[in-house]
Short mmCIF file of C-alpha atoms and ligand atoms in Angstrom, two decimals:
data_model
loop_
_atom_site.label_atom_id
_atom_site.label_comp_id
_atom_site.label_asym_id
_atom_site.label_seq_id
_atom_site.Cartn_x
_atom_site.Cartn_y
_atom_site.Cartn_z
CA MET A 13 0.00 0.00 0.00
CA THR A 14 1.46 3.36 -1.02
CA THR A 15 0.17 6.41 0.88
CA VAL A 16 0.38 9.80 -0.82
CA ASP A 17 -0.09 12.89 1.33
CA ASP A 18 1.20 15.48 -1.12
CA LEU A 19 -1.60 17.10 -3.17
CA ALA A 20 0.35 17.48 -6.40
CA GLU A 21 1.54 13.88 -6.19
CA ALA A 22 -1.96 12.61 -5.42
CA ARG A 23 -3.43 14.52 -8.35
CA ALA A 24 -0.73 13.22 -10.72
CA LEU A 25 -1.10 9.63 -9.56
CA LEU A 26 -4.90 9.69 -9.82
CA GLY A 27 -4.63 11.23 -13.29
CA ASP A 28 -2.17 8.54 -14.44
CA LEU A 29 -4.28 5.70 -13.01
CA VAL A 30 -7.43 7.05 -14.65
CA ALA A 31 -5.64 7.60 -17.98
CA GLY A 32 -4.41 4.01 -17.94
CA ALA A 33 -7.75 2.47 -16.92
CA GLY A 34 -9.96 0.57 -19.31
CA ARG A 35 -12.98 -0.03 -17.08
CA ALA A 36 -12.92 2.11 -13.93
CA VAL A 37 -15.49 2.20 -11.13
CA VAL A 38 -15.93 5.02 -8.63
CA PHE A 39 -17.38 4.15 -5.22
CA THR A 40 -18.51 7.09 -3.07
CA GLY A 41 -19.44 7.76 0.51
CA ALA A 42 -20.67 10.79 2.44
CA GLY A 43 -17.23 12.40 2.28
CA VAL A 44 -17.86 13.24 -1.38
CA SER A 45 -20.79 15.48 -0.39
CA THR A 46 -19.37 17.36 2.62
CA GLU A 47 -17.94 20.04 0.32
CA SER A 48 -21.53 20.59 -0.83
CA GLY A 49 -22.54 21.36 2.76
CA ILE A 50 -23.93 17.94 3.68
CA PRO A 51 -22.37 16.48 6.85
CA ASP A 52 -20.97 12.99 6.81
CA PHE A 53 -21.68 10.41 9.49
CA ARG A 54 -18.48 9.55 11.34
CA SER A 55 -16.23 12.59 11.14
CA PRO A 56 -16.14 14.69 14.33
CA GLY A 57 -19.50 16.51 14.43
CA GLY A 58 -20.94 14.10 11.87
CA ILE A 59 -24.54 12.91 11.90
CA TRP A 60 -23.93 9.91 14.19
CA SER A 61 -22.21 12.13 16.74
CA GLN A 62 -25.54 13.99 17.11
CA ARG A 63 -28.12 11.21 16.95
CA GLN A 64 -28.58 7.44 16.81
CA PRO A 65 -29.66 5.63 13.64
CA ILE A 66 -33.32 4.55 13.45
CA TYR A 67 -33.39 0.84 12.72
CA PHE A 68 -35.86 -0.57 10.23
CA ASP A 69 -37.60 -2.80 12.80
CA ASP A 70 -38.20 0.21 15.01
CA PHE A 71 -39.64 2.13 12.06
CA LEU A 72 -42.06 -0.74 11.44
CA ALA A 73 -43.03 -1.21 15.09
CA ASP A 74 -43.12 2.23 16.58
CA GLU A 75 -45.01 5.37 15.55
CA ASP A 76 -42.60 7.61 17.47
CA ALA A 77 -39.67 6.11 15.56
CA ARG A 78 -41.53 6.77 12.30
CA LEU A 79 -42.27 10.35 13.28
CA GLU A 80 -38.60 10.89 14.21
CA ASP A 81 -37.49 9.36 10.91
CA TRP A 82 -39.80 11.71 8.96
CA HIS A 83 -38.63 14.68 11.03
CA ARG A 84 -35.04 13.86 10.06
CA ARG A 85 -36.03 13.44 6.37
CA PHE A 86 -37.62 16.86 6.46
CA GLU A 87 -34.45 18.38 7.93
CA MET A 88 -32.12 16.58 5.52
CA ARG A 89 -34.33 17.56 2.56
CA LYS A 90 -33.58 21.23 3.25
CA LEU A 91 -29.85 20.46 3.24
CA PHE A 92 -30.07 18.38 0.06
CA ASP A 93 -32.17 21.00 -1.75
CA ALA A 94 -29.68 23.74 -0.80
CA ALA A 95 -26.68 21.64 -1.87
CA THR A 96 -25.14 21.70 -5.34
CA PRO A 97 -22.77 19.16 -6.91
CA ASN A 98 -19.17 19.99 -6.05
CA THR A 99 -15.86 19.55 -7.86
CA ALA A 100 -15.65 15.85 -7.07
CA HIS A 101 -19.17 15.21 -8.35
CA ARG A 102 -18.36 17.07 -11.56
CA ALA A 103 -15.08 15.21 -12.01
CA ILE A 104 -16.78 11.85 -11.52
CA ALA A 105 -19.58 12.77 -13.95
CA GLY A 106 -16.92 13.81 -16.48
CA LEU A 107 -15.17 10.46 -16.13
CA VAL A 108 -18.49 8.71 -16.78
CA GLN A 109 -19.22 10.88 -19.81
CA SER A 110 -15.75 10.23 -21.24
CA GLY A 111 -16.38 6.48 -20.92
CA ILE A 112 -13.48 5.87 -18.49
CA VAL A 113 -15.83 5.17 -15.56
CA GLY A 114 -18.44 2.55 -16.32
CA ALA A 115 -20.26 2.68 -12.98
CA VAL A 116 -20.62 4.93 -9.95
CA ILE A 117 -21.52 2.91 -6.86
CA THR A 118 -22.70 5.25 -4.14
CA GLN A 119 -23.76 4.89 -0.52
CA ASN A 120 -25.10 8.44 -0.65
CA ILE A 121 -28.81 9.27 -0.76
CA ASP A 122 -28.55 12.97 -1.61
CA GLY A 123 -29.09 12.75 -5.38
CA LEU A 124 -26.00 14.85 -6.15
CA HIS A 125 -24.51 12.32 -8.56
CA GLN A 126 -27.70 12.51 -10.68
CA ARG A 127 -27.67 16.30 -10.47
CA SER A 128 -24.02 16.39 -11.61
CA GLY A 129 -24.97 14.45 -14.75
CA VAL A 130 -24.31 10.78 -13.96
CA PRO A 131 -27.01 8.91 -15.93
CA GLU A 132 -29.25 6.43 -14.12
CA ASP A 133 -27.83 3.46 -16.04
CA LYS A 134 -24.33 4.25 -14.71
CA LEU A 135 -25.38 5.02 -11.13
CA ILE A 136 -25.89 2.35 -8.46
CA GLU A 137 -27.51 3.71 -5.28
CA LEU A 138 -26.87 0.99 -2.72
CA HIS A 139 -28.65 2.84 0.10
CA GLY A 140 -31.46 4.29 -1.99
CA ASN A 141 -32.33 7.91 -2.50
CA ALA A 142 -33.99 10.30 -0.04
CA THR A 143 -35.72 12.38 -2.72
CA SER A 144 -38.78 10.11 -2.93
CA ALA A 145 -40.90 7.84 -0.73
CA GLY A 146 -42.87 4.66 -1.23
CA CYS A 147 -45.29 2.25 0.39
CA LEU A 148 -43.58 -0.65 2.16
CA ASP A 149 -46.54 -2.92 1.34
CA CYS A 150 -47.61 -2.25 -2.25
CA GLY A 151 -44.68 -0.13 -3.46
CA ALA A 152 -46.85 2.77 -4.57
CA GLY A 153 -44.81 5.98 -4.76
CA MET A 154 -45.49 9.10 -2.72
CA SER A 155 -43.82 12.45 -3.23
CA LEU A 156 -42.07 13.98 -0.23
CA ASP A 157 -44.44 16.93 -0.56
CA ASP A 158 -47.43 14.64 -0.15
CA ALA A 159 -45.75 12.74 2.69
CA PHE A 160 -44.97 15.91 4.62
CA ALA A 161 -48.47 17.29 3.92
CA GLU A 162 -49.97 14.08 5.32
CA LEU A 163 -47.73 14.33 8.37
CA GLU A 164 -48.64 17.98 8.88
CA ALA A 165 -52.38 17.39 8.48
CA SER A 166 -52.72 14.25 10.59
CA GLY A 167 -49.77 14.41 12.97
CA HIS A 168 -49.18 10.76 12.07
CA ALA A 169 -46.59 9.11 9.86
CA PRO A 170 -47.94 9.03 6.30
CA ARG A 171 -49.88 6.02 5.07
CA CYS A 172 -50.24 4.79 1.49
CA PHE A 173 -53.13 6.36 -0.47
CA THR A 174 -53.67 3.04 -2.23
CA CYS A 175 -53.50 0.36 0.47
CA GLY A 176 -53.00 2.17 3.77
CA GLY A 177 -49.56 0.63 4.27
CA LEU A 178 -46.64 2.40 5.92
CA VAL A 179 -44.81 4.91 3.71
CA LYS A 180 -41.05 5.42 4.10
CA ALA A 181 -38.42 7.46 2.29
CA ARG A 182 -36.80 5.26 -0.35
CA VAL A 183 -33.55 4.87 1.62
CA VAL A 184 -32.11 1.69 3.14
CA SER A 185 -32.08 1.98 6.93
CA PHE A 186 -29.95 -0.15 9.22
CA GLY A 187 -31.54 -3.59 9.37
CA GLN A 188 -33.46 -3.09 6.13
CA PRO A 189 -32.79 -5.55 3.28
CA MET A 190 -30.41 -4.26 0.62
CA PRO A 191 -31.86 -3.66 -2.88
CA VAL A 192 -31.25 -6.90 -4.78
CA HIS A 193 -31.00 -5.37 -8.26
CA GLU A 194 -28.49 -2.70 -7.19
CA MET A 195 -26.42 -5.25 -5.30
CA GLY A 196 -26.23 -7.40 -8.42
CA ARG A 197 -25.17 -4.43 -10.55
CA ALA A 198 -22.51 -3.44 -8.01
CA GLU A 199 -21.15 -7.00 -7.84
CA ALA A 200 -20.81 -7.09 -11.62
CA ALA A 201 -19.11 -3.68 -11.70
CA ALA A 202 -16.62 -4.65 -8.97
CA ARG A 203 -15.90 -7.93 -10.75
CA ASP A 204 -15.34 -6.41 -14.20
CA CYS A 205 -13.33 -3.28 -13.44
CA ASP A 206 -9.58 -2.75 -13.64
CA LEU A 207 -9.52 0.37 -11.44
CA PHE A 208 -11.69 0.89 -8.34
CA ILE A 209 -11.59 4.35 -6.74
CA ALA A 210 -13.23 4.52 -3.29
CA ALA A 211 -13.74 8.16 -2.29
CA GLY A 212 -15.13 9.69 0.89
CA SER A 213 -16.02 6.58 2.82
CA SER A 214 -14.78 5.20 6.13
CA LEU A 215 -15.54 1.76 4.62
CA VAL A 216 -17.09 0.36 7.81
CA VAL A 217 -20.67 -0.42 6.69
CA TYR A 218 -21.23 -3.75 4.96
CA PRO A 219 -22.23 -5.06 2.51
CA ALA A 220 -21.36 -1.79 0.69
CA ALA A 221 -17.83 -1.76 2.12
CA GLY A 222 -17.24 -5.22 0.64
CA PHE A 223 -17.11 -3.93 -2.92
CA PRO A 224 -13.65 -2.29 -2.80
CA LEU A 225 -12.25 -5.56 -1.43
CA ALA A 226 -14.10 -7.59 -4.06
CA ALA A 227 -12.66 -5.44 -6.82
CA ARG A 228 -9.15 -5.84 -5.38
CA MET A 229 -9.66 -9.63 -5.17
CA ASN A 230 -10.69 -9.59 -8.82
CA GLY A 231 -7.42 -7.98 -9.80
CA ALA A 232 -8.43 -4.33 -10.00
CA THR A 233 -6.14 -1.58 -8.73
CA LEU A 234 -7.75 -0.22 -5.56
CA VAL A 235 -7.32 3.48 -4.78
CA ILE A 236 -8.77 4.99 -1.58
CA VAL A 237 -9.19 8.78 -1.55
CA ASN A 238 -10.03 10.00 1.94
CA ARG A 239 -9.09 12.59 4.55
CA ASP A 240 -8.92 10.07 7.40
CA ALA A 241 -7.64 6.52 7.61
CA THR A 242 -10.16 3.87 6.58
CA GLU A 243 -10.67 0.24 7.54
CA GLN A 244 -9.36 -0.86 4.16
CA ASP A 245 -6.25 1.24 3.68
CA GLN A 246 -4.04 -1.83 4.16
CA ALA A 247 -5.82 -3.62 1.29
CA ALA A 248 -5.46 -0.70 -1.11
CA ASP A 249 -2.75 -0.30 -3.73
CA TYR A 250 -2.78 3.47 -3.16
CA VAL A 251 -4.18 5.70 -0.43
CA LEU A 252 -4.50 9.37 -1.42
CA ARG A 253 -4.81 11.28 1.82
CA GLY A 254 -6.42 14.72 1.53
CA THR A 255 -9.46 16.73 0.50
CA ILE A 256 -11.44 15.00 -2.21
CA GLY A 257 -12.40 18.13 -4.13
CA ALA A 258 -8.78 19.27 -4.33
CA ILE A 259 -7.51 15.85 -5.39
CA PHE A 260 -10.20 15.42 -8.07
CA GLU A 261 -10.01 19.02 -9.31
CA PRO A 262 -7.76 18.44 -12.36
CA LEU A 263 -10.19 15.74 -13.51
CA ALA A 264 -13.10 18.19 -13.18
CA VAL A 265 -11.26 20.82 -15.18
CA SER A 266 -10.57 18.35 -18.00
CA ALA A 267 -14.15 16.98 -17.90
CA PRO A 268 -15.84 17.00 -21.34
N1 APR B 306 -12.36 15.16 1.69
C1 APR B 306 -11.84 13.94 1.98
N2 APR B 306 -12.42 13.08 2.85
C2 APR B 306 -13.54 13.50 3.48
C3 APR B 306 -14.12 14.76 3.24
C4 APR B 306 -13.48 15.60 2.29
N3 APR B 306 -13.97 16.80 1.97
N4 APR B 306 -15.23 14.86 4.02
C5 APR B 306 -15.32 13.71 4.72
N5 APR B 306 -14.31 12.89 4.39
C6 APR B 306 -14.09 11.51 4.83
C7 APR B 306 -14.02 11.33 6.31
O1 APR B 306 -12.66 11.32 6.72
C8 APR B 306 -14.66 9.95 6.53
O2 APR B 306 -13.67 8.94 6.69
O3 APR B 306 -15.22 10.78 4.39
C9 APR B 306 -15.45 9.68 5.26
C10 APR B 306 -16.94 9.58 5.49
O4 APR B 306 -17.16 8.43 6.26
P1 APR B 306 -18.61 8.20 6.91
O5 APR B 306 -19.05 9.45 7.58
O6 APR B 306 -18.52 6.94 7.72
O7 APR B 306 -19.59 8.00 5.68
P2 APR B 306 -19.82 6.68 4.82
O8 APR B 306 -18.58 5.86 4.75
O9 APR B 306 -20.44 7.11 3.55
O10 APR B 306 -20.92 5.89 5.69
C11 APR B 306 -21.41 4.68 5.13
O11 APR B 306 -22.99 4.51 6.92
O12 APR B 306 -24.50 5.49 8.33
C12 APR B 306 -24.37 4.75 7.19
O13 APR B 306 -25.93 4.61 5.44
C13 APR B 306 -24.96 5.45 6.00
O14 APR B 306 -24.19 5.36 3.70
C14 APR B 306 -23.78 5.58 5.04
C15 APR B 306 -22.83 4.50 5.52
ZN1 ZN B 307 -49.52 0.73 -0.49
#
């Protein structure tokens, strides 16, 4: 494992690795969105330093847990709506448009990869997306506007207009089953790539955190770009230590 702390060196190395890649994959965590004003989870002051996760079973069983979950969605929605894609998002979208990156696997639910121009068929949202909601029973969609209006009017967590089932933001909570189709797409991407860039993740939450290791096992070059040490630095070929936006900036400038 080679660790690079110098910005110019990190930029040059990332540029060389990308230029030499045939089928690259970018894997992102919350650290990619902090420069857009959205806090991550495990940095000092991050989301989990302020509150505990709401587990899926609690959402199903307890109205107070559901109300707290919706309260948090409402808060996060304001942050997401105010955020704009940053340099790293633009660089990643440029790498997709130039054909170098064949898939973006993200743990993020903020929708910033879509808004930066990554097309749906290249984006794999392992933990869902907080910009829409759906019924847990029949799958019927519900807009966040309708969900919040329901909450406001009744004081209760929103129920499906079609079947009366529980409605939840379309994100994967702790204890909730992972989306099968996205997991299959991510497995294929990790298996087929020759360069796997993991950016802005502490790499502690599985099964998502298994994909960098899977790519490495399949012979890809694994690059971790992160401010702090991660659980998988030892497994990486290169660790680029620093601010993601600064490290990705040359790639954003050269984006098509
Ligand atoms: N530049 C470089 N690194 C950064 C930056 C930045 N601007 N901002 C944050 N980081 C790094 C932090 O050092 C941290 O190691 O990004 C990492 C973010 O790690 P986490 O907060 O643990 O976020 P993530 O890995 O995406 O969490 C995974 O956990 O709570 C669940 O579902 C949630 O998808 C999330 C999952
Ligand atoms: Zn329903």
